[in-house]
Amino acid sequence: MEENIDEKREIWLTRVEPLDGESISHFLGRFRREKGNKFSAPSGLGQVVGFGAVLVRWEKFYFNPFPTQQELEALATVVELHADRLRQMLPPIGVGMNHSPIRLCGACYGESPCHKIEWQFKKTAGCDRHQLRLLSKCPACEKPFPIPALWAEGLCQKCFIPFAEMTKYPKAY
């Protein structure tokens, strides 16, 4: 029976390569939307992995309880990555997370279009690389950013300004 599941997975799942520093939320959203995968919700992927709604919490940066090695290995099998690589998309043990607002550095996003896990750390106030404060809402229309799993286009969902073009708005950090 297990061989049958593996054969089916090869037919309908497309591998997605993680980006440097990418958050688990952003990665899971990209994975679900990839041609051939098309999971409409994290719970659908969670069912395939075998632990239901856990991925819904992870996409919203709720890691209490923290993902177990067994959970990471189960997800790693489905997304065809090493569990250690998935672990890199999570916060370090003991580092507090901001669940909201969702934050970003437009300059970083322009260089590598993904949400960085470090942007949600409680201790992170700005981008050390670009010396800019992180944005927590669109600087033009003030709409808060949705969870990174929903960042299909990389732009504000209300006024359509690309995240990469938001670099002219934040204040120096």
PDB file of N, CA, C and O in Angstrom, residues 104-107 109-110 132-133 135-143 145 154-171:
ATOM      1  N   LEU A 104       7.567  43.065   6.386  1.00  0.00           N
ATOM      2  CA  LEU A 104       8.474  42.807   5.269  1.00  0.00           C
ATOM      3  C   LEU A 104       9.412  43.971   5.037  1.00  0.00           C
ATOM      4  O   LEU A 104       9.129  45.104   5.418  1.00  0.00           O
ATOM      5  N   CYS A 105      10.516  43.666   4.387  1.00  0.00           N
ATOM      6  CA  CYS A 105      11.450  44.667   3.880  1.00  0.00           C
ATOM      7  C   CYS A 105      11.308  44.626   2.367  1.00  0.00           C
ATOM      8  O   CYS A 105      11.619  43.611   1.734  1.00  0.00           O
ATOM      9  N   GLY A 106      10.820  45.697   1.786  1.00  0.00           N
ATOM     10  CA  GLY A 106      10.611  45.737   0.337  1.00  0.00           C
ATOM     11  C   GLY A 106      11.904  45.562  -0.449  1.00  0.00           C
ATOM     12  O   GLY A 106      11.907  44.945  -1.509  1.00  0.00           O
ATOM     13  N   ALA A 107      13.008  46.084   0.086  1.00  0.00           N
ATOM     14  CA  ALA A 107      14.297  45.947  -0.605  1.00  0.00           C
ATOM     15  C   ALA A 107      14.730  44.486  -0.646  1.00  0.00           C
ATOM     16  O   ALA A 107      15.182  43.988  -1.680  1.00  0.00           O
ATOM     17  N   TYR A 109      12.739  41.911  -0.432  1.00  0.00           N
ATOM     18  CA  TYR A 109      11.787  41.211  -1.290  1.00  0.00           C
ATOM     19  C   TYR A 109      12.135  41.420  -2.762  1.00  0.00           C
ATOM     20  O   TYR A 109      11.993  40.518  -3.571  1.00  0.00           O
ATOM     21  N   GLY A 110      12.606  42.605  -3.099  1.00  0.00           N
ATOM     22  CA  GLY A 110      13.016  42.872  -4.473  1.00  0.00           C
ATOM     23  C   GLY A 110      14.208  42.033  -4.897  1.00  0.00           C
ATOM     24  O   GLY A 110      14.341  41.673  -6.065  1.00  0.00           O
ATOM     25  N   LEU A 132      16.586  49.589   6.970  1.00  0.00           N
ATOM     26  CA  LEU A 132      15.226  50.121   6.844  1.00  0.00           C
ATOM     27  C   LEU A 132      14.329  49.485   7.898  1.00  0.00           C
ATOM     28  O   LEU A 132      14.519  48.325   8.264  1.00  0.00           O
ATOM     29  N   ARG A 133      13.347  50.250   8.364  1.00  0.00           N
ATOM     30  CA  ARG A 133      12.331  49.683   9.255  1.00  0.00           C
ATOM     31  C   ARG A 133      11.477  48.717   8.433  1.00  0.00           C
ATOM     32  O   ARG A 133      11.242  48.944   7.248  1.00  0.00           O
ATOM     33  N   LEU A 135       8.115  47.090   7.124  1.00  0.00           N
ATOM     34  CA  LEU A 135       6.754  47.554   6.875  1.00  0.00           C
ATOM     35  C   LEU A 135       5.773  46.543   7.452  1.00  0.00           C
ATOM     36  O   LEU A 135       5.987  45.337   7.345  1.00  0.00           O
ATOM     37  N   SER A 136       4.676  47.033   8.033  1.00  0.00           N
ATOM     38  CA  SER A 136       3.653  46.135   8.561  1.00  0.00           C
ATOM     39  C   SER A 136       2.307  46.322   7.854  1.00  0.00           C
ATOM     40  O   SER A 136       1.344  45.636   8.172  1.00  0.00           O
ATOM     41  N   LYS A 137       2.287  47.255   6.913  1.00  0.00           N
ATOM     42  CA  LYS A 137       1.094  47.475   6.096  1.00  0.00           C
ATOM     43  C   LYS A 137       1.528  48.204   4.840  1.00  0.00           C
ATOM     44  O   LYS A 137       2.624  48.768   4.777  1.00  0.00           O
ATOM     45  N   CYS A 138       0.689  48.216   3.861  1.00  0.00           N
ATOM     46  CA  CYS A 138       1.002  48.904   2.614  1.00  0.00           C
ATOM     47  C   CYS A 138       1.166  50.398   2.905  1.00  0.00           C
ATOM     48  O   CYS A 138       0.274  51.006   3.510  1.00  0.00           O
ATOM     49  N   PRO A 139       2.265  50.975   2.494  1.00  0.00           N
ATOM     50  CA  PRO A 139       2.475  52.401   2.771  1.00  0.00           C
ATOM     51  C   PRO A 139       1.539  53.313   1.971  1.00  0.00           C
ATOM     52  O   PRO A 139       1.342  54.456   2.350  1.00  0.00           O
ATOM     53  N   ALA A 140       0.939  52.821   0.907  1.00  0.00           N
ATOM     54  CA  ALA A 140       0.050  53.653   0.089  1.00  0.00           C
ATOM     55  C   ALA A 140      -1.395  53.613   0.591  1.00  0.00           C
ATOM     56  O   ALA A 140      -2.011  54.655   0.790  1.00  0.00           O
ATOM     57  N   CYS A 141      -1.916  52.412   0.829  1.00  0.00           N
ATOM     58  CA  CYS A 141      -3.334  52.294   1.202  1.00  0.00           C
ATOM     59  C   CYS A 141      -3.543  51.847   2.649  1.00  0.00           C
ATOM     60  O   CYS A 141      -4.676  51.799   3.117  1.00  0.00           O
ATOM     61  N   GLU A 142      -2.465  51.503   3.333  1.00  0.00           N
ATOM     62  CA  GLU A 142      -2.471  51.095   4.735  1.00  0.00           C
ATOM     63  C   GLU A 142      -3.171  49.766   5.013  1.00  0.00           C
ATOM     64  O   GLU A 142      -3.524  49.469   6.143  1.00  0.00           O
ATOM     65  N   LYS A 143      -3.341  48.940   3.990  1.00  0.00           N
ATOM     66  CA  LYS A 143      -3.903  47.604   4.207  1.00  0.00           C
ATOM     67  C   LYS A 143      -2.818  46.714   4.824  1.00  0.00           C
ATOM     68  O   LYS A 143      -1.716  46.637   4.299  1.00  0.00           O
ATOM     69  N   PHE A 145      -0.597  43.497   5.652  1.00  0.00           N
ATOM     70  CA  PHE A 145      -0.186  42.397   4.783  1.00  0.00           C
ATOM     71  C   PHE A 145      -0.830  41.091   5.246  1.00  0.00           C
ATOM     72  O   PHE A 145      -0.909  40.837   6.443  1.00  0.00           O
ATOM     73  N   GLY A 154       3.014  38.921  -4.837  1.00  0.00           N
ATOM     74  CA  GLY A 154       4.043  39.807  -4.305  1.00  0.00           C
ATOM     75  C   GLY A 154       3.674  41.265  -4.391  1.00  0.00           C
ATOM     76  O   GLY A 154       4.525  42.113  -4.671  1.00  0.00           O
ATOM     77  N   LEU A 155       2.390  41.554  -4.124  1.00  0.00           N
ATOM     78  CA  LEU A 155       1.929  42.935  -4.170  1.00  0.00           C
ATOM     79  C   LEU A 155       0.775  43.138  -3.218  1.00  0.00           C
ATOM     80  O   LEU A 155       0.175  42.178  -2.736  1.00  0.00           O
ATOM     81  N   CYS A 156       0.482  44.393  -2.938  1.00  0.00           N
ATOM     82  CA  CYS A 156      -0.648  44.722  -2.076  1.00  0.00           C
ATOM     83  C   CYS A 156      -1.931  44.223  -2.739  1.00  0.00           C
ATOM     84  O   CYS A 156      -2.154  44.489  -3.927  1.00  0.00           O
ATOM     85  N   GLN A 157      -2.743  43.553  -1.968  1.00  0.00           N
ATOM     86  CA  GLN A 157      -3.974  42.994  -2.529  1.00  0.00           C
ATOM     87  C   GLN A 157      -5.070  44.040  -2.712  1.00  0.00           C
ATOM     88  O   GLN A 157      -6.081  43.764  -3.349  1.00  0.00           O
ATOM     89  N   LYS A 158      -4.860  45.247  -2.199  1.00  0.00           N
ATOM     90  CA  LYS A 158      -5.861  46.305  -2.346  1.00  0.00           C
ATOM     91  C   LYS A 158      -5.486  47.300  -3.446  1.00  0.00           C
ATOM     92  O   LYS A 158      -6.274  47.578  -4.338  1.00  0.00           O
ATOM     93  N   CYS A 159      -4.251  47.839  -3.384  1.00  0.00           N
ATOM     94  CA  CYS A 159      -3.869  48.873  -4.359  1.00  0.00           C
ATOM     95  C   CYS A 159      -2.848  48.380  -5.395  1.00  0.00           C
ATOM     96  O   CYS A 159      -2.473  49.130  -6.288  1.00  0.00           O
ATOM     97  N   PHE A 160      -2.406  47.141  -5.257  1.00  0.00           N
ATOM     98  CA  PHE A 160      -1.566  46.454  -6.250  1.00  0.00           C
ATOM     99  C   PHE A 160      -0.148  47.006  -6.413  1.00  0.00           C
ATOM    100  O   PHE A 160       0.491  46.767  -7.422  1.00  0.00           O
ATOM    101  N   ILE A 161       0.356  47.733  -5.414  1.00  0.00           N
ATOM    102  CA  ILE A 161       1.760  48.163  -5.450  1.00  0.00           C
ATOM    103  C   ILE A 161       2.626  46.944  -5.160  1.00  0.00           C
ATOM    104  O   ILE A 161       2.403  46.254  -4.157  1.00  0.00           O
ATOM    105  N   PRO A 162       3.601  46.635  -6.010  1.00  0.00           N
ATOM    106  CA  PRO A 162       4.494  45.502  -5.742  1.00  0.00           C
ATOM    107  C   PRO A 162       5.306  45.728  -4.464  1.00  0.00           C
ATOM    108  O   PRO A 162       5.733  46.847  -4.176  1.00  0.00           O
ATOM    109  N   PHE A 163       5.503  44.662  -3.697  1.00  0.00           N
ATOM    110  CA  PHE A 163       6.290  44.761  -2.468  1.00  0.00           C
ATOM    111  C   PHE A 163       7.666  45.356  -2.741  1.00  0.00           C
ATOM    112  O   PHE A 163       8.169  46.151  -1.954  1.00  0.00           O
ATOM    113  N   ALA A 164       8.284  44.974  -3.841  1.00  0.00           N
ATOM    114  CA  ALA A 164       9.632  45.447  -4.169  1.00  0.00           C
ATOM    115  C   ALA A 164       9.680  46.963  -4.390  1.00  0.00           C
ATOM    116  O   ALA A 164      10.731  47.571  -4.236  1.00  0.00           O
ATOM    117  N   GLU A 165       8.557  47.580  -4.748  1.00  0.00           N
ATOM    118  CA  GLU A 165       8.507  49.019  -4.969  1.00  0.00           C
ATOM    119  C   GLU A 165       8.211  49.808  -3.697  1.00  0.00           C
ATOM    120  O   GLU A 165       8.157  51.032  -3.711  1.00  0.00           O
ATOM    121  N   MET A 166       8.020  49.095  -2.591  1.00  0.00           N
ATOM    122  CA  MET A 166       7.703  49.763  -1.329  1.00  0.00           C
ATOM    123  C   MET A 166       8.970  50.236  -0.606  1.00  0.00           C
ATOM    124  O   MET A 166       8.894  50.775   0.486  1.00  0.00           O
ATOM    125  N   THR A 167      10.123  50.111  -1.240  1.00  0.00           N
ATOM    126  CA  THR A 167      11.402  50.485  -0.604  1.00  0.00           C
ATOM    127  C   THR A 167      11.539  51.982  -0.401  1.00  0.00           C
ATOM    128  O   THR A 167      12.307  52.402   0.446  1.00  0.00           O
ATOM    129  N   LYS A 168      10.814  52.780  -1.138  1.00  0.00           N
ATOM    130  CA  LYS A 168      10.956  54.235  -1.005  1.00  0.00           C
ATOM    131  C   LYS A 168      10.182  54.780   0.201  1.00  0.00           C
ATOM    132  O   LYS A 168      10.333  55.934   0.550  1.00  0.00           O
ATOM    133  N   TYR A 169       9.357  53.940   0.842  1.00  0.00           N
ATOM    134  CA  TYR A 169       8.496  54.410   1.921  1.00  0.00           C
ATOM    135  C   TYR A 169       9.055  54.260   3.339  1.00  0.00           C
ATOM    136  O   TYR A 169       8.845  55.147   4.151  1.00  0.00           O
ATOM    137  N   PRO A 170       9.739  53.155   3.668  1.00  0.00           N
ATOM    138  CA  PRO A 170      10.118  52.997   5.075  1.00  0.00           C
ATOM    139  C   PRO A 170      11.195  53.978   5.519  1.00  0.00           C
ATOM    140  O   PRO A 170      11.983  54.474   4.721  1.00  0.00           O
ATOM    141  N   LYS A 171      11.184  54.209   6.813  1.00  0.00           N
ATOM    142  CA  LYS A 171      12.174  55.108   7.400  1.00  0.00           C
ATOM    143  C   LYS A 171      13.453  54.334   7.694  1.00  0.00           C
ATOM    144  O   LYS A 171      13.433  53.113   7.841  1.00  0.00           O
TER     145      LYS A 171
END
